[in-house]
PDB file of C-alpha atoms in Angstrom:
ATOM      1  CA  ARG A 816     145.520 122.016  96.934  1.00  0.00           C
ATOM      2  CA  LEU A 817     148.909 120.281  96.464  1.00  0.00           C
ATOM      3  CA  ALA A 818     147.669 118.408  93.486  1.00  0.00           C
ATOM      4  CA  ASP A 819     146.749 121.729  91.673  1.00  0.00           C
ATOM      5  CA  LEU A 820     149.939 123.535  92.578  1.00  0.00           C
ATOM      6  CA  GLN A 821     151.863 120.837  91.310  1.00  0.00           C
ATOM      7  CA  ALA A 822     149.889 120.554  87.878  1.00  0.00           C
ATOM      8  CA  THR A 823     149.682 124.357  87.603  1.00  0.00           C
ATOM      9  CA  HIS A 824     153.443 124.880  88.240  1.00  0.00           C
ATOM     10  CA  ASP A 825     154.545 121.554  86.526  1.00  0.00           C
ATOM     11  CA  VAL A 826     156.331 120.531  89.759  1.00  0.00           C
ATOM     12  CA  ASP A 827     158.575 117.298  89.521  1.00  0.00           C
ATOM     13  CA  PHE A 828     159.624 117.047  92.956  1.00  0.00           C
ATOM     14  CA  THR A 829     157.938 117.839  96.072  1.00  0.00           C
ATOM     15  CA  VAL A 830     159.803 118.292  99.480  1.00  0.00           C
ATOM     16  CA  VAL A 831     158.076 119.055 102.787  1.00  0.00           C
ATOM     17  CA  ASN A 832     159.509 119.701 106.101  1.00  0.00           C
ATOM     18  CA  ALA A 833     157.178 118.038 108.727  1.00  0.00           C
ATOM     19  CA  ASP A 834     159.031 118.994 111.785  1.00  0.00           C
ATOM     20  CA  ASN A 835     155.914 120.629 113.179  1.00  0.00           C
ATOM     21  CA  ALA A 836     153.366 118.761 111.424  1.00  0.00           C
ATOM     22  CA  ALA A 837     151.935 117.002 114.674  1.00  0.00           C
ATOM     23  CA  ALA A 838     150.464 119.725 116.461  1.00  0.00           C
ATOM     24  CA  GLY A 839     153.763 121.893 116.586  1.00  0.00           C
ATOM     25  CA  ARG A 840     156.013 119.037 117.649  1.00  0.00           C
ATOM     26  CA  GLY A 841     157.321 116.040 115.366  1.00  0.00           C
ATOM     27  CA  VAL A 842     155.213 114.121 113.066  1.00  0.00           C
ATOM     28  CA  THR A 843     153.328 110.967 113.596  1.00  0.00           C
ATOM     29  CA  PRO A 844     153.761 107.784 111.233  1.00  0.00           C
ATOM     30  CA  ALA A 845     149.847 108.208 110.363  1.00  0.00           C
ATOM     31  CA  LEU A 846     150.565 112.041 109.379  1.00  0.00           C
ATOM     32  CA  ALA A 847     153.600 111.213 107.630  1.00  0.00           C
ATOM     33  CA  ASP A 848     151.779 108.471 105.486  1.00  0.00           C
ATOM     34  CA  ASP A 849     148.861 111.061 104.814  1.00  0.00           C
ATOM     35  CA  ILE A 850     151.519 113.946 103.828  1.00  0.00           C
ATOM     36  CA  LEU A 851     153.458 111.383 101.265  1.00  0.00           C
ATOM     37  CA  ALA A 852     150.031 110.097  99.914  1.00  0.00           C
ATOM     38  CA  MET A 853     149.183 113.666  98.673  1.00  0.00           C
ATOM     39  CA  GLY A 854     152.178 113.568  96.462  1.00  0.00           C
ATOM     40  CA  VAL A 855     154.928 114.459  98.475  1.00  0.00           C
ATOM     41  CA  ASP A 856     158.210 112.980  97.611  1.00  0.00           C
ATOM     42  CA  VAL A 857     160.333 113.426 100.669  1.00  0.00           C
ATOM     43  CA  LEU A 858     159.653 114.947 103.943  1.00  0.00           C
ATOM     44  CA  THR A 859     162.428 116.577 106.352  1.00  0.00           C
ATOM     45  CA  SER A 860     162.718 117.580 109.936  1.00  0.00           C
ATOM     46  CA  GLY A 861     164.634 118.830 112.456  1.00  0.00           C
ATOM     47  CA  ASN A 862     165.255 118.839 116.171  1.00  0.00           C
ATOM     48  CA  HIS A 863     161.383 117.774 116.939  1.00  0.00           C
ATOM     49  CA  ILE A 864     161.939 114.495 114.894  1.00  0.00           C
ATOM     50  CA  TRP A 865     161.836 112.578 118.118  1.00  0.00           C
ATOM     51  CA  ALA A 866     158.808 113.906 119.563  1.00  0.00           C
ATOM     52  CA  GLN A 867     156.207 111.554 118.549  1.00  0.00           C
ATOM     53  CA  ARG A 868     155.741 107.658 119.670  1.00  0.00           C
ATOM     54  CA  GLY A 869     156.584 105.495 116.989  1.00  0.00           C
ATOM     55  CA  VAL A 870     158.631 107.595 114.776  1.00  0.00           C
ATOM     56  CA  GLU A 871     161.868 105.651 115.593  1.00  0.00           C
ATOM     57  CA  GLN A 872     160.654 102.489 113.918  1.00  0.00           C
ATOM     58  CA  TYR A 873     158.885 104.517 111.117  1.00  0.00           C
ATOM     59  CA  LEU A 874     162.232 106.235 110.214  1.00  0.00           C
ATOM     60  CA  ASP A 875     163.887 102.696 109.799  1.00  0.00           C
ATOM     61  CA  ALA A 876     160.785 101.806 107.409  1.00  0.00           C
ATOM     62  CA  GLU A 877     160.159 104.784 105.617  1.00  0.00           C
ATOM     63  CA  PRO A 878     163.230 106.293 103.423  1.00  0.00           C
ATOM     64  CA  ARG A 879     161.034 109.356 102.619  1.00  0.00           C
ATOM     65  CA  LEU A 880     161.105 110.623 105.908  1.00  0.00           C
ATOM     66  CA  LEU A 881     164.456 112.317 106.608  1.00  0.00           C
ATOM     67  CA  ARG A 882     166.103 113.027 109.963  1.00  0.00           C
ATOM     68  CA  PRO A 883     168.941 115.247 110.163  1.00  0.00           C
ATOM     69  CA  ALA A 884     172.042 113.535 109.064  1.00  0.00           C
ATOM     70  CA  ASN A 885     174.315 114.790 111.347  1.00  0.00           C
ATOM     71  CA  TYR A 886     172.821 113.082 114.327  1.00  0.00           C
ATOM     72  CA  PRO A 887     174.678 110.191 115.444  1.00  0.00           C
ATOM     73  CA  PRO A 888     175.080 107.169 112.810  1.00  0.00           C
ATOM     74  CA  GLU A 889     173.241 104.731 115.154  1.00  0.00           C
ATOM     75  CA  SER A 890     170.167 106.746 115.083  1.00  0.00           C
ATOM     76  CA  PRO A 891     166.994 105.442 113.453  1.00  0.00           C
ATOM     77  CA  GLY A 892     166.650 106.402 109.820  1.00  0.00           C
ATOM     78  CA  THR A 893     168.623 108.530 107.394  1.00  0.00           C
ATOM     79  CA  GLY A 894     169.037 112.266 106.504  1.00  0.00           C
ATOM     80  CA  ILE A 895     169.845 111.418 102.936  1.00  0.00           C
ATOM     81  CA  PHE A 896     167.367 110.400  99.996  1.00  0.00           C
ATOM     82  CA  HIS A 897     168.025 109.427  96.438  1.00  0.00           C
ATOM     83  CA  GLY A 898     165.510 109.048  94.045  1.00  0.00           C
ATOM     84  CA  ARG A 899     164.364 110.706  90.855  1.00  0.00           C
ATOM     85  CA  ALA A 900     161.930 113.652  89.696  1.00  0.00           C
ATOM     86  CA  ARG A 901     158.956 112.988  87.475  1.00  0.00           C
ATOM     87  CA  ASP A 902     161.075 114.027  84.630  1.00  0.00           C
ATOM     88  CA  GLY A 903     163.551 111.032  85.449  1.00  0.00           C
ATOM     89  CA  GLN A 904     166.325 113.588  86.900  1.00  0.00           C
ATOM     90  CA  PRO A 905     168.411 111.970  89.691  1.00  0.00           C
ATOM     91  CA  VAL A 906     167.516 114.050  92.950  1.00  0.00           C
ATOM     92  CA  ILE A 907     169.341 113.961  96.475  1.00  0.00           C
ATOM     93  CA  VAL A 908     167.876 115.514  99.263  1.00  0.00           C
ATOM     94  CA  ILE A 909     170.147 116.149 102.395  1.00  0.00           C
ATOM     95  CA  ASN A 910     168.725 117.245 105.464  1.00  0.00           C
ATOM     96  CA  LEU A 911     171.230 118.601 108.251  1.00  0.00           C
ATOM     97  CA  GLN A 912     170.656 120.756 111.673  1.00  0.00           C
ATOM     98  CA  GLY A 913     172.333 123.716 112.840  1.00  0.00           C
ATOM     99  CA  ARG A 914     173.984 124.163 116.182  1.00  0.00           C
ATOM    100  CA  VAL A 915     173.330 127.547 117.224  1.00  0.00           C
ATOM    101  CA  PHE A 916     170.492 127.841 119.896  1.00  0.00           C
ATOM    102  CA  MET A 917     169.693 123.988 119.016  1.00  0.00           C
ATOM    103  CA  PRO A 918     170.731 121.064 120.806  1.00  0.00           C
ATOM    104  CA  PRO A 919     174.149 119.461 120.627  1.00  0.00           C
ATOM    105  CA  ILE A 920     174.728 117.722 117.371  1.00  0.00           C
ATOM    106  CA  GLU A 921     177.703 117.022 115.249  1.00  0.00           C
ATOM    107  CA  CYS A 922     179.046 119.657 112.896  1.00  0.00           C
ATOM    108  CA  PRO A 923     176.823 120.403 109.877  1.00  0.00           C
ATOM    109  CA  PHE A 924     179.578 122.067 108.005  1.00  0.00           C
ATOM    110  CA  ARG A 925     181.749 118.823 108.059  1.00  0.00           C
ATOM    111  CA  ALA A 926     178.740 116.573 107.978  1.00  0.00           C
ATOM    112  CA  LEU A 927     177.765 118.232 104.670  1.00  0.00           C
ATOM    113  CA  ASP A 928     181.506 117.988 103.253  1.00  0.00           C
ATOM    114  CA  ASP A 929     181.307 114.309 103.900  1.00  0.00           C
ATOM    115  CA  ILE A 930     178.225 113.801 102.475  1.00  0.00           C
ATOM    116  CA  LEU A 931     179.155 115.333  99.468  1.00  0.00           C
ATOM    117  CA  ASP A 932     182.304 113.668  99.368  1.00  0.00           C
ATOM    118  CA  GLU A 933     180.405 110.325  98.999  1.00  0.00           C
ATOM    119  CA  ILE A 934     177.879 111.355  96.551  1.00  0.00           C
ATOM    120  CA  ALA A 935     178.482 109.360  93.060  1.00  0.00           C
ATOM    121  CA  ASP A 936     176.217 110.904  90.957  1.00  0.00           C
ATOM    122  CA  PRO A 937     177.400 114.416  89.627  1.00  0.00           C
ATOM    123  CA  SER A 938     174.225 114.835  87.160  1.00  0.00           C
ATOM    124  CA  ALA A 939     172.048 114.879  90.369  1.00  0.00           C
ATOM    125  CA  THR A 940     170.005 117.911  91.544  1.00  0.00           C
ATOM    126  CA  ILE A 941     170.997 118.101  95.122  1.00  0.00           C
ATOM    127  CA  LEU A 942     168.673 119.808  97.487  1.00  0.00           C
ATOM    128  CA  PHE A 943     169.670 120.738 100.768  1.00  0.00           C
ATOM    129  CA  VAL A 944     167.517 121.482 103.896  1.00  0.00           C
ATOM    130  CA  PHE A 945     169.190 122.960 106.913  1.00  0.00           C
ATOM    131  CA  HIS A 946     167.030 123.126 109.834  1.00  0.00           C
ATOM    132  CA  ALA A 947     168.816 125.758 111.831  1.00  0.00           C
ATOM    133  CA  ALA A 948     167.694 128.570 114.330  1.00  0.00           C
ATOM    134  CA  ALA A 949     170.102 131.335 113.516  1.00  0.00           C
ATOM    135  CA  THR A 950     169.769 133.236 110.371  1.00  0.00           C
ATOM    136  CA  SER A 951     173.664 133.981 110.453  1.00  0.00           C
ATOM    137  CA  GLU A 952     174.443 129.937 110.323  1.00  0.00           C
ATOM    138  CA  LYS A 953     171.904 129.310 107.480  1.00  0.00           C
ATOM    139  CA  LEU A 954     173.685 132.299 105.536  1.00  0.00           C
ATOM    140  CA  GLY A 955     177.004 130.808 106.300  1.00  0.00           C
ATOM    141  CA  MET A 956     175.967 127.495 105.202  1.00  0.00           C
ATOM    142  CA  GLY A 957     174.702 128.507 102.117  1.00  0.00           C
ATOM    143  CA  TRP A 958     178.030 130.125 101.314  1.00  0.00           C
ATOM    144  CA  HIS A 959     179.720 126.927 102.653  1.00  0.00           C
ATOM    145  CA  ALA A 960     177.522 124.829 100.057  1.00  0.00           C
ATOM    146  CA  ASP A 961     177.717 127.414  97.130  1.00  0.00           C
ATOM    147  CA  GLY A 962     178.546 125.767  93.873  1.00  0.00           C
ATOM    148  CA  ARG A 963     178.405 122.356  95.556  1.00  0.00           C
ATOM    149  CA  VAL A 964     174.588 121.952  95.880  1.00  0.00           C
ATOM    150  CA  SER A 965     171.575 123.171  93.501  1.00  0.00           C
ATOM    151  CA  ALA A 966     169.590 124.827  96.275  1.00  0.00           C
ATOM    152  CA  VAL A 967     169.914 125.436 100.094  1.00  0.00           C
ATOM    153  CA  VAL A 968     166.384 125.838 101.940  1.00  0.00           C
ATOM    154  CA  GLY A 969     166.487 126.912 105.605  1.00  0.00           C
ATOM    155  CA  THR A 970     163.828 125.738 108.077  1.00  0.00           C
ATOM    156  CA  HIS A 971     163.297 126.239 111.808  1.00  0.00           C
ATOM    157  CA  THR A 972     162.548 129.531 112.346  1.00  0.00           C
ATOM    158  CA  HIS A 973     158.731 129.728 112.069  1.00  0.00           C
ATOM    159  CA  VAL A 974     158.573 133.139 110.234  1.00  0.00           C
ATOM    160  CA  PRO A 975     159.608 134.096 106.852  1.00  0.00           C
ATOM    161  CA  THR A 976     162.870 135.805 106.348  1.00  0.00           C
ATOM    162  CA  ALA A 977     164.204 138.378 103.475  1.00  0.00           C
ATOM    163  CA  ASP A 978     167.237 137.147 103.180  1.00  0.00           C
ATOM    164  CA  ALA A 979     166.617 134.584  99.907  1.00  0.00           C
ATOM    165  CA  ARG A 980     168.955 135.130  97.381  1.00  0.00           C
ATOM    166  CA  LEU A 981     170.946 133.333  94.388  1.00  0.00           C
ATOM    167  CA  LEU A 982     174.640 133.159  95.038  1.00  0.00           C
ATOM    168  CA  PRO A 983     177.725 132.736  92.495  1.00  0.00           C
TER     169      PRO A 983
END
């Protein structure tokens, strides 16, 4: 159905969170390849990224699978994707993980500030995927990122929340 949805809605760029794609725990390299082959541009993840065998090498080889950027810098892979949408628009996808009710990790607020300070293309669409457990942390991050990114999307909670909003 993805190709039909992309065509029907004239989708220029598709991002999928793959953190639970492999039976609820992470993603395998083969499954990531299958999802990307469906026309997905980028896969994001979170705290389950390390759950499947072989993912460390895959992260180093496949820049379209992101791990949270606020893992230690020596971790395999990257948490930032620079690319172009189908219409040629530059797109940057940033993947960070929260800290409330999650394993210890570098501060996502500081990490976002550092990443945004390094972005050289002010014309890029910046999609920020924030993998966090607490709605309050996601809302706080939304306000922190307001006016500096194009959209903040929260993942991890496994249930839809009714707090979608447009910020000034």
